Amino acid sequence: MLRPSRALIDLDAIVHNIREIRRYLRPGTIFMAVVKANGYGHGAIPVARAALDAGAEWLGVATVEEGIQLRRAGLTAPVLVMGPILPTQADLVVAYDLRAAVFEPELAQALSAAARRLGRPVRVHLKVDTGMGRIGVRPDDITAFGRILMDLPRLEVEGVFTHLAKAGDPDPTYTHEQLSRFETALASLESIGLKPRYRHAANSAAILSHPEAHYDLVRAGIAIYGLVPGCRQSWPVNLRPAMRVVSRIAYIKTMRPEECVSYEATWTAKGGERIATIPIGYADGFRRLFSNRGFMVVGGKPCPVVGQVCMDQTMIQIPPDVPATVGDEVVVLGPGFTADDWARVLGTISYEVVCLIGRRLPRVYLREGKIVEVAEPD
Ligand SMILES: Cc1ncc(COP(=O)(O)O)c(C=O)c1O
């Protein structure tokens, strides 16, 4: 039995977005769909399948566990684990045929040993830190590290990559500096005879605004979900948000003067207001910070949250001109109160908003407006 509160995931939007993003790429550029963090909250496996259908060739994840989840679902596309991996996880990387990001000898050595033990090669992508300051080898140290990798049996340096910290910034200076350091790193590797097949740097923002960062492969995350990256407000691309969160009015009442709503009685009625109770709360990702600040949308009209958001329920005020009864649909995240609107109210970015959508909400997958799959909470 499905809860009335649910996340609707439009897989056609994922397909549309990937095709749209592809238009920015040179023919032959490999498209990696980034499906880490449960596909940015949308569901890694259905998104990965839709992405591969739409022509994506690679999948990107953050952890070994996320990579294994894709393999267990039967997906055979190349999968790069972009985040840090413990040397103790080397056997899993090899056994599940995952590509690993490497930037320290210990992991590379452990992967090579695992590859020899399991009798199959391991492919790695050398991570260069050109200014993200998170993981990666500094360009100065890359020759020494490259030599270590070249000497390791059964280990193939298939890729070299970096991550851009400010690709969405209208001022391109920092990105240009990062790309220039990346070029230096590539030249250093070439000077020792290491020329990996896949050079990559571009996230969504760089795909859309820095063609010089596309190299051989691009790693598209937020844009495939139909959201725009970074601090720029307008992008010359026609994306469709793939996620909507909806619920239904569970109860509606007309307030009497001086009646209060929710914990701590922070909202008091003047009298006559219609207050609807919606069965969704902060345990579903509708943040408590929305108390007396957020909105939901009924009949296309924004309805302010009144009182404090509870764990499982939230109250909204229905404007006088909006007809509403129990059972009517409420848009919690979607047209009228989008992920970017959530982000503005919460002081965050749309990336975090979609990751916030709680696991308790069923994910309902749609194609051509019809339900094709439902993922109920564990
Ligand atoms: C290494 C790496 N590449 C690519 C991406 C995708 O970035 P975006 O979602 O901005 O496209 C991420 C996500 O943060 C990442 O960590």
Coordinates of C-alpha atoms and ligand atoms in Angstrom, one line a residue:
M1 CA 0.0 0.0 0.0
L2 CA 1.5 3.3 -1.1
R3 CA 1.6 6.3 1.2
P4 CA -0.2 9.3 -0.3
S5 CA 3.1 11.1 0.3
R6 CA 5.5 10.0 -2.4
A7 CA 8.3 11.0 -4.7
L8 CA 7.4 10.8 -8.4
I9 CA 10.4 10.2 -10.7
D10 CA 9.9 11.0 -14.3
L11 CA 12.3 8.7 -16.2
D12 CA 11.4 10.4 -19.5
A13 CA 12.9 13.6 -18.0
I14 CA 16.2 11.8 -17.3
V15 CA 16.3 10.5 -20.9
H16 CA 15.4 14.0 -22.2
N17 CA 18.0 15.7 -20.0
I18 CA 20.7 13.3 -21.2
R19 CA 19.9 13.9 -24.8
E20 CA 19.8 17.6 -24.2
I21 CA 23.2 17.6 -22.5
R22 CA 24.7 15.5 -25.2
R23 CA 24.0 18.3 -27.7
Y24 CA 26.9 20.2 -25.9
L25 CA 29.4 17.4 -26.5
R26 CA 31.6 16.6 -29.5
P27 CA 30.7 13.3 -31.1
G28 CA 32.5 10.5 -29.5
T29 CA 32.7 12.0 -26.0
I30 CA 31.9 9.4 -23.5
F31 CA 28.9 10.2 -21.2
M32 CA 29.1 9.2 -17.6
A33 CA 25.8 9.4 -15.7
V34 CA 26.6 10.1 -12.0
V35 CA 24.2 8.1 -9.9
K36 CA 25.9 8.3 -6.5
A37 CA 23.9 9.0 -3.3
N38 CA 21.1 6.8 -4.6
G39 CA 21.0 8.7 -7.9
Y40 CA 20.9 12.1 -6.0
G41 CA 17.9 10.7 -4.1
H42 CA 16.0 9.6 -7.2
G43 CA 17.0 5.9 -7.0
A44 CA 20.3 4.8 -8.4
I45 CA 19.1 1.7 -10.3
P46 CA 16.1 3.1 -12.2
V47 CA 18.0 6.2 -13.1
A48 CA 21.1 4.2 -14.2
R49 CA 18.9 2.1 -16.5
A50 CA 17.2 5.1 -17.9
A51 CA 20.5 6.8 -18.4
L52 CA 22.0 3.8 -20.3
D53 CA 18.8 3.7 -22.4
A54 CA 19.4 7.3 -23.3
G55 CA 22.9 6.6 -24.5
A56 CA 25.0 7.1 -21.4
E57 CA 28.0 4.7 -21.6
W58 CA 29.5 4.9 -18.1
L59 CA 28.1 5.2 -14.5
G60 CA 29.8 7.1 -11.7
V61 CA 29.4 6.4 -8.0
A62 CA 31.0 7.7 -4.8
T63 CA 31.5 4.4 -2.9
V64 CA 32.3 0.7 -3.6
E65 CA 29.0 -0.2 -2.0
E66 CA 27.1 1.9 -4.5
G67 CA 29.1 0.3 -7.3
I68 CA 28.2 -3.2 -6.0
Q69 CA 24.5 -2.2 -5.8
L70 CA 24.6 -1.5 -9.6
R71 CA 26.4 -4.8 -10.4
R72 CA 23.9 -6.7 -8.2
A73 CA 21.1 -5.2 -10.2
G74 CA 22.7 -6.7 -13.3
L75 CA 24.1 -3.5 -14.8
T76 CA 27.3 -4.3 -16.8
A77 CA 28.3 -0.8 -17.9
P78 CA 31.7 0.6 -16.8
V79 CA 31.4 2.0 -13.3
L80 CA 33.9 4.4 -11.8
V81 CA 34.1 4.8 -8.0
M82 CA 35.0 8.4 -7.9
G83 CA 35.4 8.7 -4.1
P84 CA 38.1 7.4 -1.7
I85 CA 38.4 3.6 -1.3
L86 CA 40.1 1.8 1.6
P87 CA 42.8 -0.6 0.6
T88 CA 40.8 -3.3 2.5
Q89 CA 38.1 -2.9 -0.2
A90 CA 40.5 -3.8 -3.0
D91 CA 39.2 -7.3 -3.5
L92 CA 35.6 -6.0 -3.8
V93 CA 36.7 -3.5 -6.5
V94 CA 38.3 -6.3 -8.5
A95 CA 35.6 -8.9 -7.9
Y96 CA 32.8 -6.5 -9.0
D97 CA 34.7 -5.1 -11.9
L98 CA 34.7 -1.5 -10.7
R99 CA 37.1 1.2 -11.8
A100 CA 38.8 2.9 -8.9
A101 CA 40.0 6.5 -8.4
V102 CA 43.6 6.3 -7.1
F103 CA 45.8 8.9 -5.6
E104 CA 47.9 7.1 -3.0
P105 CA 50.3 4.1 -3.4
E106 CA 48.6 2.0 -0.7
L107 CA 45.3 1.6 -2.6
A108 CA 47.1 1.1 -5.9
Q109 CA 49.3 -1.6 -4.4
A110 CA 46.3 -3.3 -2.8
L111 CA 44.4 -3.3 -6.0
S112 CA 47.3 -4.7 -7.9
A113 CA 47.6 -7.5 -5.3
A114 CA 43.9 -8.2 -5.4
A115 CA 44.0 -8.4 -9.2
R116 CA 46.8 -10.9 -9.1
R117 CA 45.0 -12.9 -6.5
L118 CA 41.7 -13.0 -8.3
G119 CA 43.4 -13.5 -11.7
R120 CA 41.8 -10.5 -13.5
P121 CA 43.1 -7.0 -14.3
V122 CA 42.1 -3.9 -12.5
R123 CA 41.6 -0.5 -14.1
V124 CA 42.2 2.7 -12.3
H125 CA 41.7 6.4 -12.9
L126 CA 44.5 8.6 -11.5
K127 CA 42.9 11.5 -9.6
V128 CA 44.7 14.8 -9.8
D129 CA 43.9 17.6 -7.3
T130 CA 44.1 20.8 -9.4
G131 CA 42.3 23.0 -6.8
M132 CA 39.3 21.1 -5.4
G133 CA 41.4 20.3 -2.3
R134 CA 39.5 17.1 -1.5
I135 CA 41.3 14.1 -2.9
G136 CA 44.0 13.7 -5.5
V137 CA 47.7 13.8 -6.2
R138 CA 49.1 17.3 -6.6
P139 CA 50.4 18.0 -10.1
D140 CA 54.0 18.3 -8.6
D141 CA 53.9 14.7 -7.4
I142 CA 52.3 13.1 -10.4
T143 CA 55.4 11.9 -12.1
A144 CA 56.5 9.9 -9.1
F145 CA 53.0 8.5 -8.5
G146 CA 52.6 7.7 -12.2
R147 CA 55.9 5.7 -12.1
I148 CA 54.6 3.7 -9.1
L149 CA 51.4 2.9 -11.0
M150 CA 53.3 1.8 -14.1
D151 CA 55.3 -0.7 -12.2
L152 CA 52.3 -2.4 -10.6
P153 CA 51.4 -5.7 -12.2
R154 CA 47.8 -6.3 -13.5
L155 CA 46.9 -2.6 -13.0
E156 CA 46.0 -0.5 -16.0
V157 CA 45.9 3.3 -15.7
E158 CA 42.9 3.7 -17.9
G159 CA 42.0 7.2 -16.9
V160 CA 43.2 10.4 -15.4
F161 CA 40.8 13.0 -14.0
T162 CA 40.3 16.0 -11.9
H163 CA 37.3 17.8 -10.3
L164 CA 36.4 21.4 -10.8
A165 CA 35.5 23.4 -7.8
K166 CA 33.9 26.5 -9.4
A167 CA 32.8 25.5 -12.9
G168 CA 29.4 27.1 -12.3
D169 CA 30.8 30.5 -11.5
P170 CA 30.3 33.2 -14.1
D171 CA 33.9 34.2 -13.5
P172 CA 35.9 31.5 -15.2
T173 CA 39.3 32.4 -13.7
Y174 CA 39.5 29.6 -11.2
T175 CA 38.3 26.9 -13.7
H176 CA 40.9 28.1 -16.2
E177 CA 43.6 27.8 -13.5
Q178 CA 42.5 24.3 -12.6
L179 CA 42.4 23.2 -16.3
S180 CA 45.9 24.6 -16.8
R181 CA 47.2 22.6 -13.9
F182 CA 45.4 19.5 -15.3
E183 CA 47.2 20.1 -18.7
T184 CA 50.5 20.3 -16.8
A185 CA 49.7 17.0 -15.1
L186 CA 48.8 15.4 -18.4
A187 CA 52.0 16.6 -19.9
S188 CA 54.0 15.2 -17.0
L189 CA 52.4 11.8 -17.3
E190 CA 53.1 11.8 -21.0
S191 CA 56.7 12.6 -20.4
I192 CA 57.1 9.3 -18.5
G193 CA 55.2 7.4 -21.2
L194 CA 51.8 7.3 -19.5
K195 CA 48.9 8.4 -21.7
P196 CA 45.6 7.2 -20.2
R197 CA 42.8 6.6 -22.6
Y198 CA 40.2 8.6 -20.7
R199 CA 41.0 12.2 -19.6
H200 CA 38.1 13.8 -17.7
A201 CA 37.3 16.9 -15.8
A202 CA 33.8 18.1 -16.6
N203 CA 30.9 18.0 -14.2
S204 CA 27.5 19.4 -15.3
A205 CA 28.5 23.0 -15.0
A206 CA 31.6 22.5 -17.0
I207 CA 29.7 20.5 -19.6
L208 CA 27.4 23.4 -20.2
S209 CA 29.9 26.2 -20.0
H210 CA 33.5 25.0 -20.5
P211 CA 33.8 23.0 -23.7
E212 CA 37.6 23.0 -23.3
A213 CA 37.0 20.8 -20.2
H214 CA 35.2 18.0 -22.0
Y215 CA 38.3 15.9 -23.0
D216 CA 37.3 12.3 -23.6
L217 CA 34.6 11.7 -21.1
V218 CA 32.2 13.9 -19.1
R219 CA 30.7 13.2 -15.7
A220 CA 27.1 14.6 -15.6
G221 CA 25.3 14.6 -12.2
I222 CA 22.8 17.3 -11.3
A223 CA 21.9 18.2 -14.9
I224 CA 20.6 14.7 -15.7
Y225 CA 18.1 15.2 -12.9
G226 CA 17.0 18.4 -14.5
L227 CA 18.5 20.8 -12.1
V228 CA 21.0 23.5 -12.8
P229 CA 24.4 23.6 -11.1
G230 CA 26.2 26.3 -9.3
C231 CA 25.4 29.9 -8.5
R232 CA 24.3 31.0 -12.0
Q233 CA 20.6 31.4 -12.3
S234 CA 20.1 30.9 -16.0
W235 CA 21.7 28.2 -18.3
P236 CA 21.1 27.9 -22.0
V237 CA 19.7 24.4 -21.7
N238 CA 16.3 23.0 -21.6
L239 CA 16.2 20.6 -18.7
R240 CA 13.2 19.0 -17.0
P241 CA 13.3 18.3 -13.3
A242 CA 12.8 14.6 -12.8
M243 CA 11.6 14.6 -9.2
R244 CA 8.3 15.8 -7.8
V245 CA 7.2 15.1 -4.2
V246 CA 3.5 15.0 -3.7
S247 CA 1.0 14.3 -0.9
R248 CA -2.7 14.7 -0.2
I249 CA -4.7 16.8 2.2
A250 CA -5.5 14.5 5.1
Y251 CA -7.6 16.9 7.2
I252 CA -8.9 20.4 6.8
K253 CA -10.5 22.7 9.3
T254 CA -11.6 26.3 9.7
M255 CA -9.8 28.0 12.6
R256 CA -11.4 29.9 15.5
P257 CA -9.8 33.0 16.9
E258 CA -6.8 32.4 19.2
E259 CA -6.5 28.7 18.2
C260 CA -2.9 27.6 17.7
V261 CA -1.1 25.2 15.4
S262 CA 1.6 22.6 16.2
Y263 CA 4.4 22.3 18.7
E264 CA 5.2 25.3 20.8
A265 CA 2.1 27.0 19.5
T266 CA 4.1 29.3 17.3
W267 CA 1.2 30.2 15.0
T268 CA -2.1 31.6 16.2
A269 CA -5.3 32.0 14.2
K270 CA -7.1 35.3 13.7
G271 CA -10.2 33.2 12.9
G272 CA -11.6 31.9 9.7
E273 CA -8.4 30.6 8.2
R274 CA -8.5 27.2 6.5
I275 CA -5.7 25.0 7.7
A276 CA -4.9 21.7 6.0
T277 CA -2.9 18.9 7.5
I278 CA -0.5 17.1 5.1
P279 CA 0.9 13.7 6.1
I280 CA 4.6 14.5 5.4
G281 CA 7.2 15.8 7.8
Y282 CA 10.8 16.2 8.6
A283 CA 11.3 12.5 8.7
D284 CA 10.5 12.6 5.0
G285 CA 12.9 15.4 4.3
F286 CA 10.4 18.3 4.6
R287 CA 12.8 20.1 6.9
R288 CA 11.8 21.6 10.2
L289 CA 13.4 24.8 9.0
F290 CA 10.3 25.2 6.8
S291 CA 8.3 25.9 10.0
N292 CA 6.4 29.2 9.4
R293 CA 8.6 29.7 6.3
G294 CA 8.1 27.1 3.6
F295 CA 5.3 26.4 1.2
M296 CA 3.3 23.6 -0.4
V297 CA 1.2 24.1 -3.6
V298 CA -2.5 23.3 -3.8
G299 CA -4.4 23.9 -7.0
G300 CA -1.4 25.7 -8.4
K301 CA -1.3 28.2 -5.5
P302 CA 1.4 28.5 -2.9
C303 CA 0.2 27.8 0.6
P304 CA 2.4 28.8 3.5
V305 CA 3.4 26.4 6.2
V306 CA 1.9 27.4 9.5
G307 CA 3.4 26.4 12.8
Q308 CA 6.2 24.0 13.3
V309 CA 6.8 21.1 10.9
C310 CA 6.3 17.8 12.8
M311 CA 8.1 14.5 12.2
D312 CA 5.3 13.1 10.1
Q313 CA 2.8 15.9 9.5
T314 CA 2.8 19.6 8.4
M315 CA 0.0 22.2 8.4
I316 CA -0.5 24.7 5.6
Q317 CA -2.9 27.6 5.2
I318 CA -5.2 27.4 2.2
P319 CA -5.7 30.8 0.6
P320 CA -9.4 31.9 0.5
D321 CA -9.7 31.7 -3.3
V322 CA -8.4 28.1 -3.5
P323 CA -10.9 25.3 -3.3
A324 CA -9.6 22.4 -1.3
T325 CA -10.9 19.2 0.3
V326 CA -9.5 16.1 2.0
G327 CA -7.8 13.9 -0.6
D328 CA -6.7 16.8 -2.9
E329 CA -3.2 16.6 -4.2
V330 CA -0.5 18.8 -2.7
V331 CA 2.8 19.5 -4.4
V332 CA 5.5 19.5 -1.8
L333 CA 8.4 19.8 -4.2
G334 CA 7.7 20.6 -7.8
P335 CA 6.2 23.4 -9.9
G336 CA 5.3 26.3 -7.6
F337 CA 7.9 25.3 -4.9
T338 CA 10.9 23.8 -6.8
A339 CA 14.1 22.4 -5.6
D340 CA 15.7 25.8 -6.1
D341 CA 12.9 27.4 -4.1
W342 CA 13.6 24.9 -1.3
A343 CA 17.3 25.6 -1.5
R344 CA 16.7 29.4 -1.2
V345 CA 14.5 29.0 1.9
L346 CA 16.8 26.5 3.5
G347 CA 20.0 28.3 2.6
T348 CA 21.5 25.4 0.6
I349 CA 21.8 24.1 -3.0
S350 CA 19.4 21.9 -5.0
Y351 CA 21.9 19.0 -4.8
E352 CA 21.3 18.8 -1.1
V353 CA 17.5 19.2 -1.5
V354 CA 17.1 16.1 -3.6
C355 CA 19.4 14.1 -1.3
L356 CA 17.2 15.2 1.6
I357 CA 14.1 13.5 0.3
G358 CA 13.6 10.8 2.8
R359 CA 13.9 7.1 2.2
R360 CA 10.5 6.7 3.9
L361 CA 8.8 8.1 0.8
P362 CA 8.1 5.5 -1.9
R363 CA 9.7 6.3 -5.2
V364 CA 7.2 6.0 -8.0
Y365 CA 8.8 5.8 -11.5
L366 CA 6.9 7.1 -14.5
R367 CA 7.3 6.7 -18.2
E368 CA 4.9 8.4 -20.6
G369 CA 3.0 9.5 -17.5
K370 CA 2.4 5.8 -16.5
I371 CA 3.8 4.1 -13.4
V372 CA 6.4 1.6 -14.5
E373 CA 8.0 0.7 -11.1
V374 CA 7.5 1.5 -7.5
A375 CA 10.3 1.3 -4.9
E376 CA 8.8 1.1 -1.4
P377 CA 10.9 2.0 1.6
D378 CA 13.0 -0.9 3.0
Ligands
LIG1 C1 34.1 13.6 -8.9 C2 32.8 14.1 -9.3 N1 32.5 14.2 -10.6 C3 31.3 14.6 -11.1 C4 30.3 14.9 -10.2 C5 29.0 15.4 -10.8 O1 28.8 16.7 -10.5 P1 27.5 17.5 -11.0 O2 26.4 16.9 -10.1 O3 27.8 18.9 -10.6 O4 27.3 17.3 -12.4 C6 30.5 14.9 -8.9 C7 29.5 15.3 -8.0 O5 29.6 16.0 -7.0 C8 31.8 14.4 -8.4 O6 32.0 14.3 -7.1

